[in-house]
Amino acid sequence: MMDSAFITVLIAMLGGAIRVSTPFMFVALGECLTEKSGRINLGLEGNLVLGAMVAYAISFHTGNPWIGVLAAGGSGLILGALHGYICKLPKVNDIAVGIAIMSFGTGVAFFFGKPYIQPSAPRLDAIHLGDWTGNSALAQALQVNPLFFVGIILAVAMSWAFANTRWGLIVRMTGDSAASARAMGVSVDWVRFLATAAGGFLAGVGGAFLSLYYPGSWNQGLSSGQGLMAVALVIFARWDPIRCIWAALLFGAAGAIGPSLQSVGISQGYYFFNAAPYILTLFIMIASARSKGAAREVPGELSITK
Amino acid sequence: MNAAAPILATGRAPSLKAVGMTKIFGPLVALDDVSIDIPAGSFHALLGENGAGKSTLVKSIMGFYSADKGQVLLDGKEVSIRSPRDARAHGIGMVYQQFTLVPCLTAAENLVISRADAPAVMDWKKEKKALDAFMEQMPFRVPLDAQVSSLSAGEKQKLEILKLLYLDQRFMILDEPTSVLTPGEADEMLGLLGDMAARKEITVLMISHKFREVKAFCDGFTVLRRGRFTGSGDAQSATIAEMSQMMIGDTELRERATRRVHNENREVLELAGLFAEDVDGANVIEAVNLKVNAGEIVGIAGVSGNGQSALVEALAGQRPLSDGAIRIHGQNFFPRRAAFDKFKVFGLPEEPLKNATAPKMSVAENIAFRGFDKPPVARFGWWMSPGPMRKKAEELIARYRVKTTSPDAPIETLSGGNVQRAVLARELSGDVDVLIVANPCFGLDFASVSEIRSQIMEQRNRGAAVLLVSEDLDEILELSDRVAVMSGGTITYVSKIEDTDRNTIGQHMAGH
């Protein structure tokens, strides 16, 4: 009996990892790109919430959730570009701007999102990968949204591009030594602007996943700080896109602990287990800040490390 | 770049002539009608004190500044250079004192991305092959796959020069290229560049103030002083005295304090097995053992980045020791404010503006750092009265000739030499038992250098134990009673100054 309960929990955690990790993945990849260029965008929480709202609204009006996803990306792109533009102005602090953008994004989302809390919009469909197993729990866990795969492909592509393309090298160069980049005739502000805008796009897509797939509705408590945690996750992943994926999966699995324990009848400490991702964030931050490798891999231009 | 063409074809060195260069920054005439003529294949030295206008001149040639007047002729034809990019297009490249390599990229990545026509998608196999072929023809090599942050200063310097050759820049401007090298490495590199220039493969303009190097490797020289041209000639036939006369003019130098002979040999400062770590947990200093007696200057020589800064930081309390003990008069010394006072330990760290002052606070406040909580400045240890503080500051500003508009000016508005003097005034005004100085004369003009060295010598003559950490070997040879060499984070060699010479020290600096 204990065994099967344990397996149920494991399967639920696997399902959770796949389901919950996707928005983390997109926000973390977006932040990774921005930070590689030497700028921090703490406003991605705003992009995430606004993306969720826009995706839901557009999906409701057009009837096509994928147009909603694109629109969410577009809204994130605009917020990211706004951050990038403001930071180009002299003597502007990217961290302060990020916090302002976060409030701005969530505020705009709540303002325009009011009418969309009630109606039901078409959602994204999942790919059923586990139906052949004949095990209903496993089948449910293996219902995977295509965005999950998009995220993984994107991480691999980013990782490759950072090493093998001119753009990748220029982004890394700008992030590590603005002086060198300038000496080479690269416009540092422009590279960072583009990287922030592109990062914002990804965070917006992450938001679309929240409202159109899991949890799959639009309300004001939808994100609960996932965008901020994803920023922490990038530090944990040491600015490596592939490691961002592993970190996102880990966070997703941790988030599934509470509900899955409840599903096997362990309801004690439910809120404690629900807090697992946050506790994990805290410990990961402490551990990675102390880690010796982190100091070496951090982009040299980031304002937190200068 | 065409990798198939012979990279170092002879006869491709350009000549460069700058005529009547003038550059005015607000009220300051940084460059006043300066001309310089560098024939093809020459190894030309640009001499001058700090602030003489050398950087302004080369930066105007490179297109960082647009000169207010003057023209640049490359191979006899006038060229218009408005940005470093234009300079690059004309084959003019520069190695700066601060490296422009990107630390997180590998050497190969740094080279390829610096190319104007770097491909959008790298074919690393092909690029590596081309790079290997390029390296084959080069007089010196650098590991291509190593991350730049893991290279030594010497390797980085070489990579900067390789980068210029890789980009086919045959007119090279080198800004004090040997400051981070051992004497051996410096001679090797300058020798190779000199050979290349002699074969007319490249033309080199080198900013320097090391006469030894200029005499050994350069063929021509030009001297600037206060933004003006003061002379030029053949580096081989001109004497050092003539060149330094052009550099410093007729300024009267204050007589150097002479070394007083005494037979005191009380041991004052003892460093016993000091260890300290960097952020990665690797040892930056290992088992440093050294004793300094009263009335003695012990000079620590070494190539920059061999643990000297870490040692000074450890002694100043800026870096925790992971093991070992500092003893003064046989008692353990923990670098805290109270202990500094008790043992009369004073110091002039390198980059004093960063390490020994609060840049935005006033000169008077900075001068009071050692005594702001003691009478006469403070009552009860906390009630400060600005009157006595200002009076003391005015007195020290006058005595140490600190040039400042007022004692209330923020100390960051002072020139480097005056910040140095202000900190020295603060540190030497009391009774000194132990003095720790790091690169005290870095970047100062002749007059300040001789003054500051005299002050250090006076403290020695008064009986202080002086630890002098310097990257300038001449300074160590001039001041020290004993010399120690630091290499790889530890002291590898100690000798009385009369029992050693530049060559022996240089060999130990290189780690032999």
GROMACS .gro file of N, CA and C in nm, chain A residues 160 162-167 169-170 172-174 176-177 179-181 183-187 290-293 295-296, chain B residues 84-85 88 96 99-106 109-110 113-114 116-122 124 163 279-281:
model
  168
  160TRP      N    1   2.346   2.658  -2.812
  160TRP     CA    2   2.428   2.646  -2.933
  160TRP      C    3   2.465   2.784  -2.986
  162PHE      N    4   2.490   3.069  -2.833
  162PHE     CA    5   2.588   3.143  -2.752
  162PHE      C    6   2.731   3.104  -2.789
  163ALA      N    7   2.749   2.979  -2.833
  163ALA     CA    8   2.885   2.934  -2.864
  163ALA      C    9   2.920   2.946  -3.012
  164ASN      N   10   2.819   2.943  -3.099
  164ASN     CA   11   2.850   2.925  -3.240
  164ASN      C   12   2.805   3.034  -3.335
  165THR      N   13   2.742   3.137  -3.285
  165THR     CA   14   2.699   3.240  -3.379
  165THR      C   15   2.759   3.374  -3.341
  166ARG      N   16   2.766   3.461  -3.439
  166ARG     CA   17   2.820   3.593  -3.413
  166ARG      C   18   2.735   3.665  -3.309
  167TRP      N   19   2.602   3.651  -3.326
  167TRP     CA   20   2.515   3.718  -3.230
  167TRP      C   21   2.536   3.667  -3.088
  169LEU      N   22   2.806   3.536  -2.958
  169LEU     CA   23   2.932   3.586  -2.903
  169LEU      C   24   2.919   3.734  -2.868
  170ILE      N   25   2.847   3.808  -2.951
  170ILE     CA   26   2.835   3.952  -2.922
  170ILE      C   27   2.755   3.974  -2.793
  172ARG      N   28   2.737   3.767  -2.538
  172ARG     CA   29   2.824   3.731  -2.425
  172ARG      C   30   2.929   3.838  -2.399
  173MET      N   31   2.983   3.890  -2.509
  173MET     CA   32   3.087   3.992  -2.498
  173MET      C   33   3.031   4.116  -2.430
  174THR      N   34   2.911   4.158  -2.473
  174THR     CA   35   2.849   4.276  -2.414
  174THR      C   36   2.823   4.255  -2.266
  176ASP      N   37   2.989   4.063  -2.064
  176ASP     CA   38   3.107   4.039  -1.982
  176ASP      C   39   3.199   4.160  -1.977
  177SER      N   40   3.201   4.239  -2.081
  177SER     CA   41   3.292   4.351  -2.082
  177SER      C   42   3.242   4.455  -2.181
  179ALA      N   43   3.329   4.752  -2.216
  179ALA     CA   44   3.438   4.830  -2.274
  179ALA      C   45   3.493   4.762  -2.398
  180SER      N   46   3.512   4.629  -2.390
  180SER     CA   47   3.563   4.556  -2.506
  180SER      C   48   3.465   4.564  -2.620
  181ALA      N   49   3.337   4.549  -2.587
  181ALA     CA   50   3.236   4.552  -2.692
  181ALA      C   51   3.238   4.686  -2.763
  183ALA      N   52   3.488   4.892  -2.781
  183ALA     CA   53   3.613   4.905  -2.857
  183ALA      C   54   3.600   4.833  -2.990
  184MET      N   55   3.512   4.734  -2.997
  184MET     CA   56   3.494   4.660  -3.121
  184MET      C   57   3.385   4.723  -3.207
  185GLY      N   58   3.331   4.834  -3.162
  185GLY     CA   59   3.230   4.902  -3.242
  185GLY      C   60   3.091   4.843  -3.225
  186VAL      N   61   3.070   4.763  -3.119
  186VAL     CA   62   2.936   4.710  -3.093
  186VAL      C   63   2.859   4.814  -3.011
  187SER      N   64   2.733   4.836  -3.046
  187SER     CA   65   2.652   4.928  -2.967
  187SER      C   66   2.594   4.851  -2.848
  290ARG      N   67   2.698   3.095  -0.235
  290ARG     CA   68   2.822   3.052  -0.170
  290ARG      C   69   2.910   2.971  -0.264
  291SER      N   70   2.850   2.923  -0.372
  291SER     CA   71   2.926   2.832  -0.457
  291SER      C   72   3.040   2.907  -0.525
  292LYS      N   73   3.148   2.836  -0.543
  292LYS     CA   74   3.267   2.903  -0.597
  292LYS      C   75   3.259   2.919  -0.747
  293GLY      N   76   3.193   2.823  -0.812
  293GLY     CA   77   3.181   2.833  -0.958
  293GLY      C   78   3.098   2.953  -1.000
  295ALA      N   79   3.074   3.249  -0.899
  295ALA     CA   80   3.147   3.374  -0.912
  295ALA      C   81   3.219   3.381  -1.047
  296ARG      N   82   3.260   3.264  -1.095
  296ARG     CA   83   3.336   3.263  -1.219
  296ARG      C   84   3.245   3.278  -1.341
  390PRO      N   85   3.747   5.472  -3.389
  390PRO     CA   86   3.840   5.359  -3.387
  390PRO      C   87   3.812   5.263  -3.503
  391ARG      N   88   3.688   5.261  -3.547
  391ARG     CA   89   3.655   5.174  -3.660
  391ARG      C   90   3.727   5.219  -3.788
  394ARG      N   91   4.079   5.119  -3.765
  394ARG     CA   92   4.094   4.977  -3.793
  394ARG      C   93   4.091   4.953  -3.944
  402TYR      N   94   4.570   4.863  -2.549
  402TYR     CA   95   4.548   4.956  -2.438
  402TYR      C   96   4.608   4.899  -2.311
  405PHE      N   97   4.314   4.569  -2.071
  405PHE     CA   98   4.292   4.476  -2.181
  405PHE      C   99   4.152   4.491  -2.236
  406THR      N  100   4.138   4.472  -2.366
  406THR     CA  101   4.005   4.479  -2.427
  406THR      C  102   3.957   4.341  -2.467
  407LEU      N  103   4.024   4.238  -2.417
  407LEU     CA  104   3.976   4.103  -2.445
  407LEU      C  105   3.854   4.076  -2.357
  408VAL      N  106   3.768   3.988  -2.404
  408VAL     CA  107   3.650   3.954  -2.325
  408VAL      C  108   3.683   3.833  -2.238
  409PRO      N  109   3.680   3.848  -2.107
  409PRO     CA  110   3.728   3.743  -2.018
  409PRO      C  111   3.655   3.610  -2.032
  410CYS      N  112   3.524   3.613  -2.060
  410CYS     CA  113   3.450   3.485  -2.059
  410CYS      C  114   3.461   3.411  -2.191
  411LEU      N  115   3.518   3.474  -2.293
  411LEU     CA  116   3.535   3.403  -2.420
  411LEU      C  117   3.673   3.340  -2.426
  412THR      N  118   3.687   3.238  -2.513
  412THR     CA  119   3.819   3.178  -2.529
  412THR      C  120   3.904   3.268  -2.619
  415GLU      N  121   3.771   3.252  -2.968
  415GLU     CA  122   3.646   3.329  -2.985
  415GLU      C  123   3.675   3.478  -2.989
  416ASN      N  124   3.768   3.521  -2.902
  416ASN     CA  125   3.804   3.662  -2.902
  416ASN      C  126   3.860   3.707  -3.035
  419ILE      N  127   3.567   3.692  -3.322
  419ILE     CA  128   3.460   3.790  -3.309
  419ILE      C  129   3.513   3.932  -3.332
  420SER      N  130   3.645   3.950  -3.316
  420SER     CA  131   3.699   4.084  -3.336
  420SER      C  132   3.704   4.120  -3.485
  422ALA      N  133   3.585   4.213  -3.848
  422ALA     CA  134   3.467   4.287  -3.895
  422ALA      C  135   3.374   4.194  -3.971
  423ASP      N  136   3.432   4.093  -4.038
  423ASP     CA  137   3.348   4.005  -4.120
  423ASP      C  138   3.324   3.871  -4.050
  424ALA      N  139   3.312   3.874  -3.916
  424ALA     CA  140   3.287   3.749  -3.844
  424ALA      C  141   3.157   3.688  -3.897
  425PRO      N  142   3.161   3.558  -3.929
  425PRO     CA  143   3.042   3.497  -3.990
  425PRO      C  144   2.926   3.490  -3.891
  426ALA      N  145   2.805   3.492  -3.941
  426ALA     CA  146   2.687   3.486  -3.855
  426ALA      C  147   2.682   3.353  -3.781
  427VAL      N  148   2.717   3.247  -3.851
  427VAL     CA  149   2.726   3.117  -3.785
  427VAL      C  150   2.869   3.068  -3.802
  428MET      N  151   2.930   3.037  -3.688
  428MET     CA  152   3.071   3.001  -3.692
  428MET      C  153   3.087   2.856  -3.738
  430TRP      N  154   3.341   2.631  -3.662
  430TRP     CA  155   3.460   2.630  -3.577
  430TRP      C  156   3.573   2.545  -3.634
  469LYS      N  157   4.605   3.974  -3.180
  469LYS     CA  158   4.477   4.018  -3.236
  469LYS      C  159   4.499   4.126  -3.341
  585VAL      N  160   3.802   3.431  -0.422
  585VAL     CA  161   3.662   3.389  -0.414
  585VAL      C  162   3.641   3.243  -0.450
  586ASP      N  163   3.728   3.189  -0.533
  586ASP     CA  164   3.714   3.050  -0.572
  586ASP      C  165   3.772   2.953  -0.469
  587GLY      N  166   3.831   3.008  -0.364
  587GLY     CA  167   3.890   2.922  -0.264
  587GLY      C  168   4.030   2.877  -0.296
   0.00000   0.00000   0.00000
